[in-house]
Amino acid sequence: MTVQGATSRVRSYLRFAAVGDSTTVGVGDPVPGNPGGLGAGATGRDGTWRGWAVLLARALETSYDVSFCNLAVSGATARDVVERQLDDAVDHRPDLVSLVVGLNDTMRSSWDPDALRADLLGAAGRLTADGALLLTVRFHDHGEVLGLPQLLRRPMLRRIEVVNAVYDEVHARYGGVRVDLATCADVRRRDCWSVDRLHPSERGHRALARAFAEELAAAGMSVVPPAAEPDGTYVPSWRTDLAWMVTEGAPWVGRRARDLGPWAARAAWAEARTLRPVVRRRSVAGGHHDGVAVGDGDGVLAVGPA
């Protein structure tokens, strides 16, 4: 479908739908006049946040007549996308659709890899059934960005690797374009993250929008990546950072501590057991020899004199 542009050029009509969690809502990149988006901005529909999806849609508007629908909701899991966002996204009849969700699943005590796989594959199948081009990601080691100790970082990374394996399967089956965040240098820049280190800052959202724009351009679409530098309409300060932590960060930590705390404690204990030396006795020339075996109880990785 085409429409006549203001300059008498025929412009292609492009429908873009976005589903997912707070990253796609745009949390961390407040709209001017809503500094910090404090106390609001739970969905991508209320205009409190801008974010990478809006930045990408605006970049596409330089070449296309874009109908953009952001259905993402803060805190959403893959199951939430299936139950609360998918129908509206399909009804939008998108030519381009983004599916970026899964990190919240890794931080829930209800973690279920099989259900996650079924939800993501099912969502991708429905979103692309009419030929939409799918946008996905592979996640980075978020525990590194958060500065978690190794005993917690490793179990979380194992869950993220499960999510990435599902996205590999999604990409192999349904194609599209994707961004591997682990290979993006901006992921490790502190100024690409909000004060909570959970959500991208404006610079981080711009980096993600640029990465998707570059992938779309490589796939043959006409799109000029948005600017990398912040536009200066919102300048963070210690006051807004403090307000964020009081109204958003602390409640989030409290909710996750109740939900994830028992798992985190078990995971840390399991990691500690995996890494601790285990003294075993083995026979040496008819006698016994004390040695140190480092392993996880299922296999010995190394044995030597104590």
Tab-separated table of C-alpha atoms in Angstrom:
chain	number	residue	atom	x	y	z
A	1	MET	CA	0.000	0.000	0.000
A	2	THR	CA	1.304	3.474	-0.839
A	3	VAL	CA	0.250	7.024	-0.011
A	4	GLN	CA	1.109	10.358	-1.624
A	5	GLY	CA	3.782	12.227	0.363
A	6	ALA	CA	3.835	15.959	1.048
A	7	THR	CA	6.555	16.469	-1.572
A	8	SER	CA	4.596	14.575	-4.271
A	9	ARG	CA	6.767	11.487	-3.771
A	10	VAL	CA	5.061	8.115	-3.482
A	11	ARG	CA	6.016	6.773	-0.082
A	12	SER	CA	5.656	3.164	0.996
A	13	TYR	CA	3.268	2.531	3.868
A	14	LEU	CA	4.924	0.636	6.723
A	15	ARG	CA	3.217	-0.857	9.750
A	16	PHE	CA	5.510	-1.369	12.739
A	17	ALA	CA	4.436	-3.113	15.966
A	18	ALA	CA	6.575	-3.551	19.085
A	19	VAL	CA	5.949	-6.013	21.905
A	20	GLY	CA	8.018	-6.711	24.989
A	21	ASP	CA	8.976	-5.307	28.375
A	22	SER	CA	10.278	-2.065	29.896
A	23	THR	CA	13.171	-1.756	27.450
A	24	THR	CA	10.711	-1.487	24.564
A	25	VAL	CA	8.421	0.737	26.661
A	26	GLY	CA	11.424	3.081	26.609
A	27	VAL	CA	12.104	3.244	30.334
A	28	GLY	CA	15.278	5.253	30.887
A	29	ASP	CA	14.621	7.673	28.012
A	30	PRO	CA	11.935	10.058	29.294
A	31	VAL	CA	9.898	12.249	26.989
A	32	PRO	CA	10.601	15.977	27.509
A	33	GLY	CA	8.205	17.355	30.105
A	34	ASN	CA	8.101	14.019	31.933
A	35	PRO	CA	11.548	13.905	33.591
A	36	GLY	CA	12.158	10.416	34.818
A	37	GLY	CA	8.588	9.419	34.074
A	38	LEU	CA	8.202	8.991	37.813
A	39	GLY	CA	5.125	7.182	38.991
A	40	ALA	CA	3.908	6.488	35.448
A	41	GLY	CA	4.976	5.004	32.177
A	42	ALA	CA	4.003	1.380	32.710
A	43	THR	CA	3.208	0.854	29.045
A	44	GLY	CA	4.473	1.944	25.679
A	45	ARG	CA	1.139	3.591	24.891
A	46	ASP	CA	1.058	6.471	27.387
A	47	GLY	CA	3.772	8.693	25.923
A	48	THR	CA	5.786	8.988	29.119
A	49	TRP	CA	8.852	7.349	27.608
A	50	ARG	CA	10.462	7.497	24.175
A	51	GLY	CA	13.013	4.663	23.855
A	52	TRP	CA	14.637	2.704	21.052
A	53	ALA	CA	11.425	1.584	19.327
A	54	VAL	CA	10.127	5.151	18.971
A	55	LEU	CA	13.558	6.331	17.804
A	56	LEU	CA	13.617	3.577	15.193
A	57	ALA	CA	10.076	4.388	14.047
A	58	ARG	CA	11.048	8.051	13.612
A	59	ALA	CA	14.132	7.044	11.649
A	60	LEU	CA	11.938	4.951	9.336
A	61	GLU	CA	9.613	7.923	8.840
A	62	THR	CA	12.286	9.623	6.749
A	63	SER	CA	11.546	7.081	4.012
A	64	TYR	CA	8.173	5.521	4.837
A	65	ASP	CA	4.735	6.507	5.991
A	66	VAL	CA	4.834	4.660	9.320
A	67	SER	CA	1.978	3.390	11.454
A	68	PHE	CA	3.648	2.559	14.777
A	69	CYS	CA	2.078	0.637	17.660
A	70	ASN	CA	4.024	0.114	20.906
A	71	LEU	CA	2.309	-2.527	23.012
A	72	ALA	CA	5.156	-3.253	25.444
A	73	VAL	CA	4.529	-3.252	29.200
A	74	SER	CA	7.065	-2.807	31.997
A	75	GLY	CA	7.808	-6.011	33.849
A	76	ALA	CA	6.375	-8.217	31.090
A	77	THR	CA	7.493	-11.813	30.691
A	78	ALA	CA	7.183	-13.932	27.558
A	79	ARG	CA	3.887	-15.281	28.902
A	80	ASP	CA	2.598	-11.711	29.402
A	81	VAL	CA	3.411	-10.930	25.764
A	82	VAL	CA	1.430	-13.967	24.616
A	83	GLU	CA	-1.543	-13.242	26.855
A	84	ARG	CA	-1.777	-9.439	26.773
A	85	GLN	CA	0.091	-8.033	23.771
A	86	LEU	CA	0.085	-10.546	20.958
A	87	ASP	CA	-3.510	-10.180	19.749
A	88	ASP	CA	-3.248	-6.398	19.392
A	89	ALA	CA	0.092	-6.720	17.611
A	90	VAL	CA	-1.337	-9.189	15.085
A	91	ASP	CA	-4.409	-6.976	14.612
A	92	HIS	CA	-2.063	-4.126	13.625
A	93	ARG	CA	-1.066	-6.257	10.588
A	94	PRO	CA	2.593	-5.297	10.873
A	95	ASP	CA	5.179	-5.329	8.118
A	96	LEU	CA	7.847	-4.976	10.796
A	97	VAL	CA	7.541	-6.342	14.333
A	98	SER	CA	9.908	-6.462	17.293
A	99	LEU	CA	9.945	-9.180	19.937
A	100	VAL	CA	12.325	-8.259	22.766
A	101	VAL	CA	11.467	-9.975	26.031
A	102	GLY	CA	12.905	-12.634	28.325
A	103	LEU	CA	15.124	-10.954	30.904
A	104	ASN	CA	12.245	-10.668	33.358
A	105	ASP	CA	11.707	-14.404	32.983
A	106	THR	CA	15.293	-15.044	34.133
A	107	MET	CA	14.691	-13.004	37.289
A	108	ARG	CA	11.591	-14.836	38.453
A	109	SER	CA	11.377	-17.724	40.873
A	110	SER	CA	8.812	-19.214	38.458
A	111	TRP	CA	11.530	-19.671	35.785
A	112	ASP	CA	10.434	-22.378	33.330
A	113	PRO	CA	12.678	-22.849	30.250
A	114	ASP	CA	10.186	-25.103	28.457
A	115	ALA	CA	7.340	-22.619	28.883
A	116	LEU	CA	9.613	-19.769	27.788
A	117	ARG	CA	10.545	-21.643	24.615
A	118	ALA	CA	6.929	-22.426	23.794
A	119	ASP	CA	5.863	-18.813	24.385
A	120	LEU	CA	8.632	-17.213	22.308
A	121	LEU	CA	8.310	-19.643	19.411
A	122	GLY	CA	4.543	-19.335	19.475
A	123	ALA	CA	4.671	-15.537	19.573
A	124	ALA	CA	7.205	-15.370	16.741
A	125	GLY	CA	5.085	-17.723	14.649
A	126	ARG	CA	1.946	-15.640	15.013
A	127	LEU	CA	3.745	-12.321	14.499
A	128	THR	CA	5.330	-13.460	11.232
A	129	ALA	CA	2.439	-15.535	9.890
A	130	ASP	CA	1.489	-12.828	7.387
A	131	GLY	CA	5.045	-12.064	6.321
A	132	ALA	CA	6.178	-9.477	8.895
A	133	LEU	CA	9.925	-8.979	9.284
A	134	LEU	CA	10.898	-9.948	12.827
A	135	LEU	CA	13.307	-7.951	15.016
A	136	THR	CA	14.925	-9.824	17.922
A	137	VAL	CA	18.036	-9.672	20.108
A	138	ARG	CA	20.549	-11.892	21.831
A	139	PHE	CA	21.093	-10.724	25.387
A	140	HIS	CA	24.371	-9.816	27.046
A	141	ASP	CA	25.640	-10.765	30.515
A	142	HIS	CA	23.370	-8.464	32.490
A	143	GLY	CA	24.943	-9.529	35.764
A	144	GLU	CA	28.172	-7.877	34.599
A	145	VAL	CA	26.374	-4.577	34.004
A	146	LEU	CA	24.672	-4.825	37.393
A	147	GLY	CA	27.984	-5.565	39.077
A	148	LEU	CA	26.737	-8.765	40.683
A	149	PRO	CA	29.209	-11.017	42.481
A	150	GLN	CA	30.315	-14.081	40.536
A	151	LEU	CA	28.280	-16.426	42.748
A	152	LEU	CA	25.084	-14.737	41.506
A	153	ARG	CA	26.294	-13.674	38.084
A	154	ARG	CA	27.021	-17.188	36.847
A	155	PRO	CA	23.572	-18.659	37.615
A	156	MET	CA	21.888	-15.632	36.021
A	157	LEU	CA	24.112	-15.918	32.944
A	158	ARG	CA	23.151	-19.574	32.557
A	159	ARG	CA	19.505	-18.528	32.400
A	160	ILE	CA	20.293	-15.788	29.892
A	161	GLU	CA	22.109	-18.340	27.756
A	162	VAL	CA	18.932	-20.452	27.752
A	163	VAL	CA	16.940	-17.427	26.544
A	164	ASN	CA	19.537	-16.772	23.843
A	165	ALA	CA	19.363	-20.389	22.685
A	166	VAL	CA	15.605	-19.983	22.231
A	167	TYR	CA	16.135	-16.792	20.253
A	168	ASP	CA	18.651	-18.671	18.100
A	169	GLU	CA	15.904	-21.162	17.354
A	170	VAL	CA	13.420	-18.351	16.669
A	171	HIS	CA	15.852	-16.725	14.244
A	172	ALA	CA	16.623	-20.014	12.475
A	173	ARG	CA	12.927	-20.757	12.044
A	174	TYR	CA	11.440	-17.324	11.310
A	175	GLY	CA	14.392	-15.271	10.088
A	176	GLY	CA	14.334	-11.503	10.315
A	177	VAL	CA	17.069	-9.296	11.736
A	178	ARG	CA	18.580	-9.331	15.191
A	179	VAL	CA	21.113	-7.512	17.318
A	180	ASP	CA	23.602	-9.412	19.450
A	181	LEU	CA	23.966	-7.165	22.479
A	182	ALA	CA	26.973	-9.099	23.740
A	183	THR	CA	28.969	-7.823	20.767
A	184	CYS	CA	27.876	-4.192	21.163
A	185	ALA	CA	30.613	-2.089	22.758
A	186	ASP	CA	28.017	0.394	24.039
A	187	VAL	CA	26.636	-2.253	26.404
A	188	ARG	CA	29.725	-1.820	28.587
A	189	ARG	CA	29.565	1.982	28.665
A	190	ARG	CA	28.271	3.247	31.993
A	191	ASP	CA	26.621	6.253	30.348
A	192	CYS	CA	24.501	3.901	28.249
A	193	TRP	CA	22.658	2.797	31.384
A	194	SER	CA	20.233	4.539	33.711
A	195	VAL	CA	21.019	4.981	37.372
A	196	ASP	CA	19.435	1.592	38.155
A	197	ARG	CA	21.653	-0.174	35.545
A	198	LEU	CA	18.594	-2.203	34.598
A	199	HIS	CA	17.367	0.038	31.805
A	200	PRO	CA	19.213	1.825	29.013
A	201	SER	CA	19.741	5.567	29.271
A	202	GLU	CA	18.863	7.810	26.333
A	203	ARG	CA	22.306	7.053	24.884
A	204	GLY	CA	21.699	3.321	25.364
A	205	HIS	CA	18.297	3.465	23.670
A	206	ARG	CA	19.863	5.382	20.787
A	207	ALA	CA	22.578	2.745	20.464
A	208	LEU	CA	19.974	-0.037	20.231
A	209	ALA	CA	17.858	1.905	17.724
A	210	ARG	CA	20.967	2.542	15.620
A	211	ALA	CA	21.940	-1.127	15.723
A	212	PHE	CA	18.500	-2.187	14.473
A	213	ALA	CA	18.505	0.557	11.819
A	214	GLU	CA	21.877	-0.635	10.519
A	215	GLU	CA	20.618	-4.223	10.342
A	216	LEU	CA	17.482	-3.112	8.487
A	217	ALA	CA	19.566	-1.075	6.058
A	218	ALA	CA	21.744	-4.130	5.425
A	219	ALA	CA	18.544	-6.085	4.737
A	220	GLY	CA	17.588	-3.601	2.025
A	221	MET	CA	15.321	-1.131	3.818
A	222	SER	CA	15.741	2.616	3.425
A	223	VAL	CA	16.581	3.976	6.869
A	224	VAL	CA	19.083	6.460	8.245
A	225	PRO	CA	20.143	5.495	11.809
A	226	PRO	CA	19.164	8.016	14.487
A	227	ALA	CA	21.868	10.196	16.015
A	228	ALA	CA	24.086	8.495	18.576
A	229	GLU	CA	24.363	11.499	20.886
A	230	PRO	CA	21.566	12.559	23.281
A	231	ASP	CA	19.480	15.440	21.971
A	232	GLY	CA	19.799	17.424	25.202
A	233	THR	CA	16.081	17.596	25.937
A	234	TYR	CA	16.587	15.708	29.189
A	235	VAL	CA	19.687	16.049	31.341
A	236	PRO	CA	19.931	13.624	34.298
A	237	SER	CA	20.843	15.027	37.700
A	238	TRP	CA	21.385	13.641	41.180
A	239	ARG	CA	17.875	14.823	42.100
A	240	THR	CA	16.173	12.930	39.297
A	241	ASP	CA	18.430	9.913	39.913
A	242	LEU	CA	17.484	9.921	43.602
A	243	ALA	CA	13.800	10.335	42.784
A	244	TRP	CA	14.074	7.420	40.350
A	245	MET	CA	15.610	5.150	42.957
A	246	VAL	CA	13.009	6.090	45.588
A	247	THR	CA	9.954	5.715	43.349
A	248	GLU	CA	11.101	3.049	40.888
A	249	GLY	CA	14.360	1.361	41.889
A	250	ALA	CA	13.730	0.554	45.546
A	251	PRO	CA	10.216	-0.881	44.980
A	252	TRP	CA	11.565	-2.998	42.099
A	253	VAL	CA	14.369	-4.356	44.263
A	254	GLY	CA	11.860	-5.082	47.026
A	255	ARG	CA	9.576	-7.022	44.701
A	256	ARG	CA	12.415	-8.976	43.164
A	257	ALA	CA	14.018	-9.675	46.542
A	258	ARG	CA	10.812	-11.378	47.686
A	259	ASP	CA	10.414	-13.242	44.418
A	260	LEU	CA	14.009	-14.046	43.526
A	261	GLY	CA	15.728	-14.014	46.920
A	262	PRO	CA	15.263	-17.701	47.786
A	263	TRP	CA	16.473	-18.785	44.335
A	264	ALA	CA	19.458	-16.416	44.493
A	265	ALA	CA	20.475	-17.825	47.864
A	266	ARG	CA	20.218	-21.398	46.575
A	267	ALA	CA	22.117	-20.482	43.399
A	268	ALA	CA	24.929	-18.838	45.359
A	269	TRP	CA	25.180	-21.858	47.657
A	270	ALA	CA	25.271	-24.222	44.684
A	271	GLU	CA	28.027	-22.152	43.063
A	272	ALA	CA	30.029	-22.164	46.271
A	273	ARG	CA	29.713	-25.941	46.530
A	274	THR	CA	30.736	-26.334	42.894
A	275	LEU	CA	33.925	-24.370	43.362
A	276	ARG	CA	35.068	-25.514	46.784
A	277	PRO	CA	37.868	-28.083	47.066
A	278	VAL	CA	36.694	-31.544	48.047
A	279	VAL	CA	39.189	-33.765	49.881
A	280	ARG	CA	39.168	-37.332	48.623
A	281	ARG	CA	41.355	-40.303	49.459
A	282	ARG	CA	42.732	-42.489	46.691
A	283	SER	CA	44.989	-45.501	46.768
A	284	VAL	CA	48.637	-45.037	45.831
A	285	ALA	CA	50.856	-48.150	45.612
A	286	GLY	CA	48.856	-50.087	48.134
A	287	GLY	CA	48.397	-47.157	50.513
A	288	HIS	CA	46.320	-43.995	50.662
A	289	HIS	CA	47.071	-40.478	49.477
A	290	ASP	CA	45.254	-37.313	50.437
A	291	GLY	CA	44.443	-35.115	47.435
A	292	VAL	CA	42.219	-32.229	46.477
A	293	ALA	CA	39.480	-32.843	43.905
A	294	VAL	CA	37.782	-29.768	42.500
A	295	GLY	CA	34.389	-30.580	41.073
A	296	ASP	CA	30.644	-30.394	41.456
A	297	GLY	CA	29.984	-33.857	42.777
A	298	ASP	CA	29.337	-35.291	39.317
A	299	GLY	CA	32.894	-35.254	38.044
A	300	VAL	CA	36.364	-34.467	39.242
A	301	LEU	CA	38.082	-31.675	37.333
A	302	ALA	CA	41.563	-31.951	38.844
A	303	VAL	CA	43.350	-34.031	41.456
A	304	GLY	CA	46.660	-33.230	43.111
A	305	PRO	CA	48.526	-33.380	46.391
A	306	ALA	CA	46.852	-31.532	49.214
